[in-house]
């Protein structure tokens, strides 16, 4: 049978390119989990994904209620779940003030981490029940959260501190809107959320890999300088960033190539190792990359898991 994969944020950029790459194999039915139904449907058609290979289901990660509804709707569809890709993200580098999710969490961490955390937890049982030979839960990471790299050392650097802001509710009222309790910084909030994504993947691996056989993995697909992720950035940045990445850092990848990489992590029979953070070298070969000290801190991962459980209402 065909596999079923859910991809969040499949309406543009990496998510869309991955949806296309998987749908084209004819071996996957792609569920595009998106906040804007019409945009997602148009996007699928615009890249030529054929009708029988996809469906769009509404998901707004900035609302835990919506995440719960999505899980219910998915279950009622009667489809098995063979792979889940947590890909959607917001990046608000120029925001002066924090904005918030429906439940009042700072928007970048609320969407990129907490929304996905609840989604992945709710759908874990569905993945467990799948009889597909390879079951995978992929959470897209990023180099920017990894302070052991050049890109990760561009300030403001990611730092979750002792999680005091998160534990306080991340709401800018009783607590800071930042995980570490510091002053709001939109670029840092995004990087922090990516560290959370990578820590969450590893904690899933430690808690569930042996028992379930599910492969948990993360990846840095390369710098896809052309996606909508940079839509909130100043115009000069948007103009110069793609050529800078292409010719200076040489970290640039096209959306199509990055989509191929994520599709590989979802479906390649040779990439079944769990607990891995994948990257690609200059020849586009995948390798297991090292995470920064903070992004591989097992104690922090456990604490993040427990605090997040409380915030999303699982504990
Ligand atoms: P895009 O902005 O093109 O895509 C982000 C997607 O997330 C969009 O489909 C967007 O939906 C969706 N989204 C945002 N908020 C929500 C929400 N509340 N509910 C549901 N969906 C939402 O960016 P990219 O494709 O570049 O980013 C995809 C992933 O790749 C992210 O995890 C990012 O961190 C990661 N990444 C990107 C890199 C890059 O260089 N671009 C490098 C490393 C990692 P909508 O279409 O409705 O706006």
mmCIF file of N, CA, C and O in Angstrom, residues 159-208:
data_model
loop_
_atom_site.group_PDB
_atom_site.id
_atom_site.type_symbol
_atom_site.label_atom_id
_atom_site.label_comp_id
_atom_site.label_asym_id
_atom_site.label_seq_id
_atom_site.Cartn_x
_atom_site.Cartn_y
_atom_site.Cartn_z
ATOM 1 N N UNK A 159 19.786 30.328 23.295
ATOM 2 C CA UNK A 159 20.129 29.957 24.666
ATOM 3 C C UNK A 159 18.838 29.813 25.459
ATOM 4 O O UNK A 159 18.082 30.763 25.610
ATOM 5 N N UNK A 160 18.589 28.612 25.943
ATOM 6 C CA UNK A 160 17.336 28.372 26.676
ATOM 7 C C UNK A 160 17.491 28.657 28.170
ATOM 8 O O UNK A 160 16.501 28.630 28.903
ATOM 9 N N UNK A 161 18.727 28.894 28.596
ATOM 10 C CA UNK A 161 18.957 29.167 30.018
ATOM 11 C C UNK A 161 18.396 28.059 30.883
ATOM 12 O O UNK A 161 18.504 26.872 30.559
ATOM 13 N N UNK A 162 17.747 28.439 31.982
ATOM 14 C CA UNK A 162 17.153 27.414 32.850
ATOM 15 C C UNK A 162 15.653 27.261 32.581
ATOM 16 O O UNK A 162 14.925 26.713 33.406
ATOM 17 N N UNK A 163 15.194 27.747 31.445
ATOM 18 C CA UNK A 163 13.793 27.603 30.994
ATOM 19 C C UNK A 163 12.810 28.381 31.875
ATOM 20 O O UNK A 163 11.614 28.063 31.881
ATOM 21 N N UNK A 164 13.272 29.374 32.591
ATOM 22 C CA UNK A 164 12.357 30.029 33.539
ATOM 23 C C UNK A 164 11.199 30.763 32.863
ATOM 24 O O UNK A 164 10.090 30.782 33.389
ATOM 25 N N UNK A 165 11.472 31.356 31.684
ATOM 26 C CA UNK A 165 10.394 32.058 30.969
ATOM 27 C C UNK A 165 9.347 31.075 30.464
ATOM 28 O O UNK A 165 8.138 31.315 30.550
ATOM 29 N N UNK A 166 9.815 29.947 29.939
ATOM 30 C CA UNK A 166 8.896 28.917 29.447
ATOM 31 C C UNK A 166 8.069 28.351 30.606
ATOM 32 O O UNK A 166 6.847 28.224 30.507
ATOM 33 N N UNK A 167 8.756 28.045 31.694
ATOM 34 C CA UNK A 167 8.043 27.478 32.842
ATOM 35 C C UNK A 167 6.996 28.462 33.365
ATOM 36 O O UNK A 167 5.949 28.067 33.879
ATOM 37 N N UNK A 168 7.261 29.761 33.201
ATOM 38 C CA UNK A 168 6.311 30.782 33.664
ATOM 39 C C UNK A 168 5.165 31.018 32.693
ATOM 40 O O UNK A 168 4.291 31.831 32.951
ATOM 41 N N UNK A 169 5.168 30.335 31.540
ATOM 42 C CA UNK A 169 4.056 30.440 30.609
ATOM 43 C C UNK A 169 4.374 31.222 29.343
ATOM 44 O O UNK A 169 3.534 31.327 28.458
ATOM 45 N N UNK A 170 5.546 31.817 29.249
ATOM 46 C CA UNK A 170 6.010 32.487 28.026
ATOM 47 C C UNK A 170 5.028 33.543 27.528
ATOM 48 O O UNK A 170 4.878 33.745 26.333
ATOM 49 N N UNK A 171 4.348 34.199 28.463
ATOM 50 C CA UNK A 171 3.235 35.055 28.046
ATOM 51 C C UNK A 171 3.489 36.554 28.141
ATOM 52 O O UNK A 171 2.609 37.356 27.849
ATOM 53 N N UNK A 172 4.698 36.939 28.535
ATOM 54 C CA UNK A 172 4.991 38.372 28.602
ATOM 55 C C UNK A 172 4.250 39.097 29.713
ATOM 56 O O UNK A 172 4.341 40.313 29.814
ATOM 57 N N UNK A 173 3.502 38.357 30.529
ATOM 58 C CA UNK A 173 2.783 39.003 31.633
ATOM 59 C C UNK A 173 3.372 38.553 32.963
ATOM 60 O O UNK A 173 4.170 39.256 33.566
ATOM 61 N N UNK A 174 3.031 37.312 33.372
ATOM 62 C CA UNK A 174 3.660 36.791 34.594
ATOM 63 C C UNK A 174 5.111 36.429 34.353
ATOM 64 O O UNK A 174 5.910 36.390 35.269
ATOM 65 N N UNK A 175 5.420 36.112 33.097
ATOM 66 C CA UNK A 175 6.784 35.681 32.796
ATOM 67 C C UNK A 175 7.270 36.425 31.571
ATOM 68 O O UNK A 175 6.516 37.112 30.899
ATOM 69 N N UNK A 176 8.546 36.252 31.291
ATOM 70 C CA UNK A 176 9.108 36.797 30.060
ATOM 71 C C UNK A 176 8.491 36.074 28.859
ATOM 72 O O UNK A 176 8.007 34.956 28.979
ATOM 73 N N UNK A 177 8.560 36.711 27.674
ATOM 74 C CA UNK A 177 8.126 36.048 26.445
ATOM 75 C C UNK A 177 9.247 35.196 25.863
ATOM 76 O O UNK A 177 9.081 34.566 24.825
ATOM 77 N N UNK A 178 10.400 35.206 26.538
ATOM 78 C CA UNK A 178 11.546 34.418 26.057
ATOM 79 C C UNK A 178 11.762 33.212 26.978
ATOM 80 O O UNK A 178 11.593 33.309 28.198
ATOM 81 N N UNK A 179 12.211 32.103 26.398
ATOM 82 C CA UNK A 179 12.395 30.882 27.176
ATOM 83 C C UNK A 179 13.353 31.100 28.353
ATOM 84 O O UNK A 179 13.115 30.637 29.473
ATOM 85 N N UNK A 180 14.448 31.835 28.102
ATOM 86 C CA UNK A 180 15.456 32.024 29.161
ATOM 87 C C UNK A 180 15.090 33.137 30.137
ATOM 88 O O UNK A 180 15.861 33.444 31.042
ATOM 89 N N UNK A 181 13.939 33.769 29.933
ATOM 90 C CA UNK A 181 13.515 34.821 30.856
ATOM 91 C C UNK A 181 14.039 36.202 30.490
ATOM 92 O O UNK A 181 13.771 37.168 31.192
ATOM 93 N N UNK A 182 14.759 36.313 29.362
ATOM 94 C CA UNK A 182 15.350 37.593 28.969
ATOM 95 C C UNK A 182 14.388 38.499 28.212
ATOM 96 O O UNK A 182 13.200 38.199 28.091
ATOM 97 N N UNK A 183 14.947 39.615 27.703
ATOM 98 C CA UNK A 183 14.139 40.569 26.935
ATOM 99 C C UNK A 183 13.785 39.978 25.574
ATOM 100 O O UNK A 183 14.568 39.230 24.996
ATOM 101 N N UNK A 184 12.642 40.408 25.040
ATOM 102 C CA UNK A 184 12.183 39.848 23.773
ATOM 103 C C UNK A 184 13.148 40.163 22.632
ATOM 104 O O UNK A 184 13.588 41.302 22.469
ATOM 105 N N UNK A 185 13.450 39.155 21.867
ATOM 106 C CA UNK A 185 14.248 39.290 20.650
ATOM 107 C C UNK A 185 13.722 38.246 19.667
ATOM 108 O O UNK A 185 13.865 37.041 19.888
ATOM 109 N N UNK A 186 13.098 38.738 18.584
ATOM 110 C CA UNK A 186 12.412 37.838 17.641
ATOM 111 C C UNK A 186 13.344 36.828 16.986
ATOM 112 O O UNK A 186 12.991 35.664 16.812
ATOM 113 N N UNK A 187 14.557 37.276 16.612
ATOM 114 C CA UNK A 187 15.494 36.367 15.947
ATOM 115 C C UNK A 187 15.925 35.266 16.914
ATOM 116 O O UNK A 187 16.024 34.087 16.549
ATOM 117 N N UNK A 188 16.166 35.657 18.159
ATOM 118 C CA UNK A 188 16.582 34.671 19.163
ATOM 119 C C UNK A 188 15.440 33.691 19.468
ATOM 120 O O UNK A 188 15.675 32.485 19.642
ATOM 121 N N UNK A 189 14.214 34.217 19.527
ATOM 122 C CA UNK A 189 13.075 33.338 19.826
ATOM 123 C C UNK A 189 12.982 32.215 18.786
ATOM 124 O O UNK A 189 12.714 31.059 19.117
ATOM 125 N N UNK A 190 13.233 32.558 17.511
ATOM 126 C CA UNK A 190 13.216 31.540 16.454
ATOM 127 C C UNK A 190 14.315 30.506 16.700
ATOM 128 O O UNK A 190 14.078 29.293 16.639
ATOM 129 N N UNK A 191 15.532 30.986 16.984
ATOM 130 C CA UNK A 191 16.650 30.055 17.198
ATOM 131 C C UNK A 191 16.375 29.164 18.406
ATOM 132 O O UNK A 191 16.632 27.956 18.381
ATOM 133 N N UNK A 192 15.854 29.762 19.466
ATOM 134 C CA UNK A 192 15.495 28.974 20.652
ATOM 135 C C UNK A 192 14.480 27.884 20.280
ATOM 136 O O UNK A 192 14.590 26.736 20.732
ATOM 137 N N UNK A 193 13.500 28.267 19.439
ATOM 138 C CA UNK A 193 12.464 27.284 19.080
ATOM 139 C C UNK A 193 13.078 26.118 18.318
ATOM 140 O O UNK A 193 12.653 24.972 18.443
ATOM 141 N N UNK A 194 14.106 26.403 17.513
ATOM 142 C CA UNK A 194 14.763 25.334 16.745
ATOM 143 C C UNK A 194 15.574 24.415 17.674
ATOM 144 O O UNK A 194 15.650 23.217 17.455
ATOM 145 N N UNK A 195 16.179 25.004 18.714
ATOM 146 C CA UNK A 195 16.867 24.165 19.711
ATOM 147 C C UNK A 195 15.832 23.244 20.368
ATOM 148 O O UNK A 195 16.074 22.041 20.545
ATOM 149 N N UNK A 196 14.667 23.801 20.686
ATOM 150 C CA UNK A 196 13.586 22.976 21.267
ATOM 151 C C UNK A 196 13.217 21.835 20.319
ATOM 152 O O UNK A 196 13.013 20.695 20.757
ATOM 153 N N UNK A 197 13.114 22.131 19.023
ATOM 154 C CA UNK A 197 12.773 21.089 18.042
ATOM 155 C C UNK A 197 13.798 19.949 18.082
ATOM 156 O O UNK A 197 13.433 18.773 18.058
ATOM 157 N N UNK A 198 15.071 20.311 18.165
ATOM 158 C CA UNK A 198 16.116 19.274 18.129
ATOM 159 C C UNK A 198 16.180 18.498 19.453
ATOM 160 O O UNK A 198 16.381 17.284 19.461
ATOM 161 N N UNK A 199 15.967 19.205 20.554
ATOM 162 C CA UNK A 199 15.927 18.524 21.858
ATOM 163 C C UNK A 199 14.725 17.579 21.934
ATOM 164 O O UNK A 199 14.817 16.461 22.458
ATOM 165 N N UNK A 200 13.592 18.036 21.409
ATOM 166 C CA UNK A 200 12.374 17.222 21.447
ATOM 167 C C UNK A 200 12.557 15.926 20.663
ATOM 168 O O UNK A 200 12.172 14.846 21.122
ATOM 169 N N UNK A 201 13.165 16.035 19.485
ATOM 170 C CA UNK A 201 13.418 14.834 18.684
ATOM 171 C C UNK A 201 14.224 13.811 19.490
ATOM 172 O O UNK A 201 13.912 12.623 19.519
ATOM 173 N N UNK A 202 15.282 14.293 20.177
ATOM 174 C CA UNK A 202 16.139 13.362 20.925
ATOM 175 C C UNK A 202 15.415 12.761 22.129
ATOM 176 O O UNK A 202 15.623 11.596 22.474
ATOM 177 N N UNK A 203 14.555 13.566 22.755
ATOM 178 C CA UNK A 203 13.809 13.052 23.910
ATOM 179 C C UNK A 203 12.786 12.001 23.457
ATOM 180 O O UNK A 203 12.589 10.987 24.127
ATOM 181 N N UNK A 204 12.149 12.240 22.314
ATOM 182 C CA UNK A 204 11.253 11.231 21.735
ATOM 183 C C UNK A 204 12.031 9.931 21.512
ATOM 184 O O UNK A 204 11.558 8.852 21.827
ATOM 185 N N UNK A 205 13.227 10.093 20.952
ATOM 186 C CA UNK A 205 14.055 8.916 20.669
ATOM 187 C C UNK A 205 14.339 8.144 21.956
ATOM 188 O O UNK A 205 14.163 6.925 22.006
ATOM 189 N N UNK A 206 14.756 8.849 22.998
ATOM 190 C CA UNK A 206 15.100 8.167 24.253
ATOM 191 C C UNK A 206 13.883 7.493 24.879
ATOM 192 O O UNK A 206 13.958 6.399 25.409
ATOM 193 N N UNK A 207 12.729 8.156 24.786
ATOM 194 C CA UNK A 207 11.548 7.612 25.454
ATOM 195 C C UNK A 207 10.847 6.524 24.660
ATOM 196 O O UNK A 207 10.242 5.617 25.237
ATOM 197 N N UNK A 208 10.865 6.642 23.320
ATOM 198 C CA UNK A 208 9.975 5.779 22.539
ATOM 199 C C UNK A 208 10.604 4.928 21.451
ATOM 200 O O UNK A 208 9.924 4.071 20.880
#
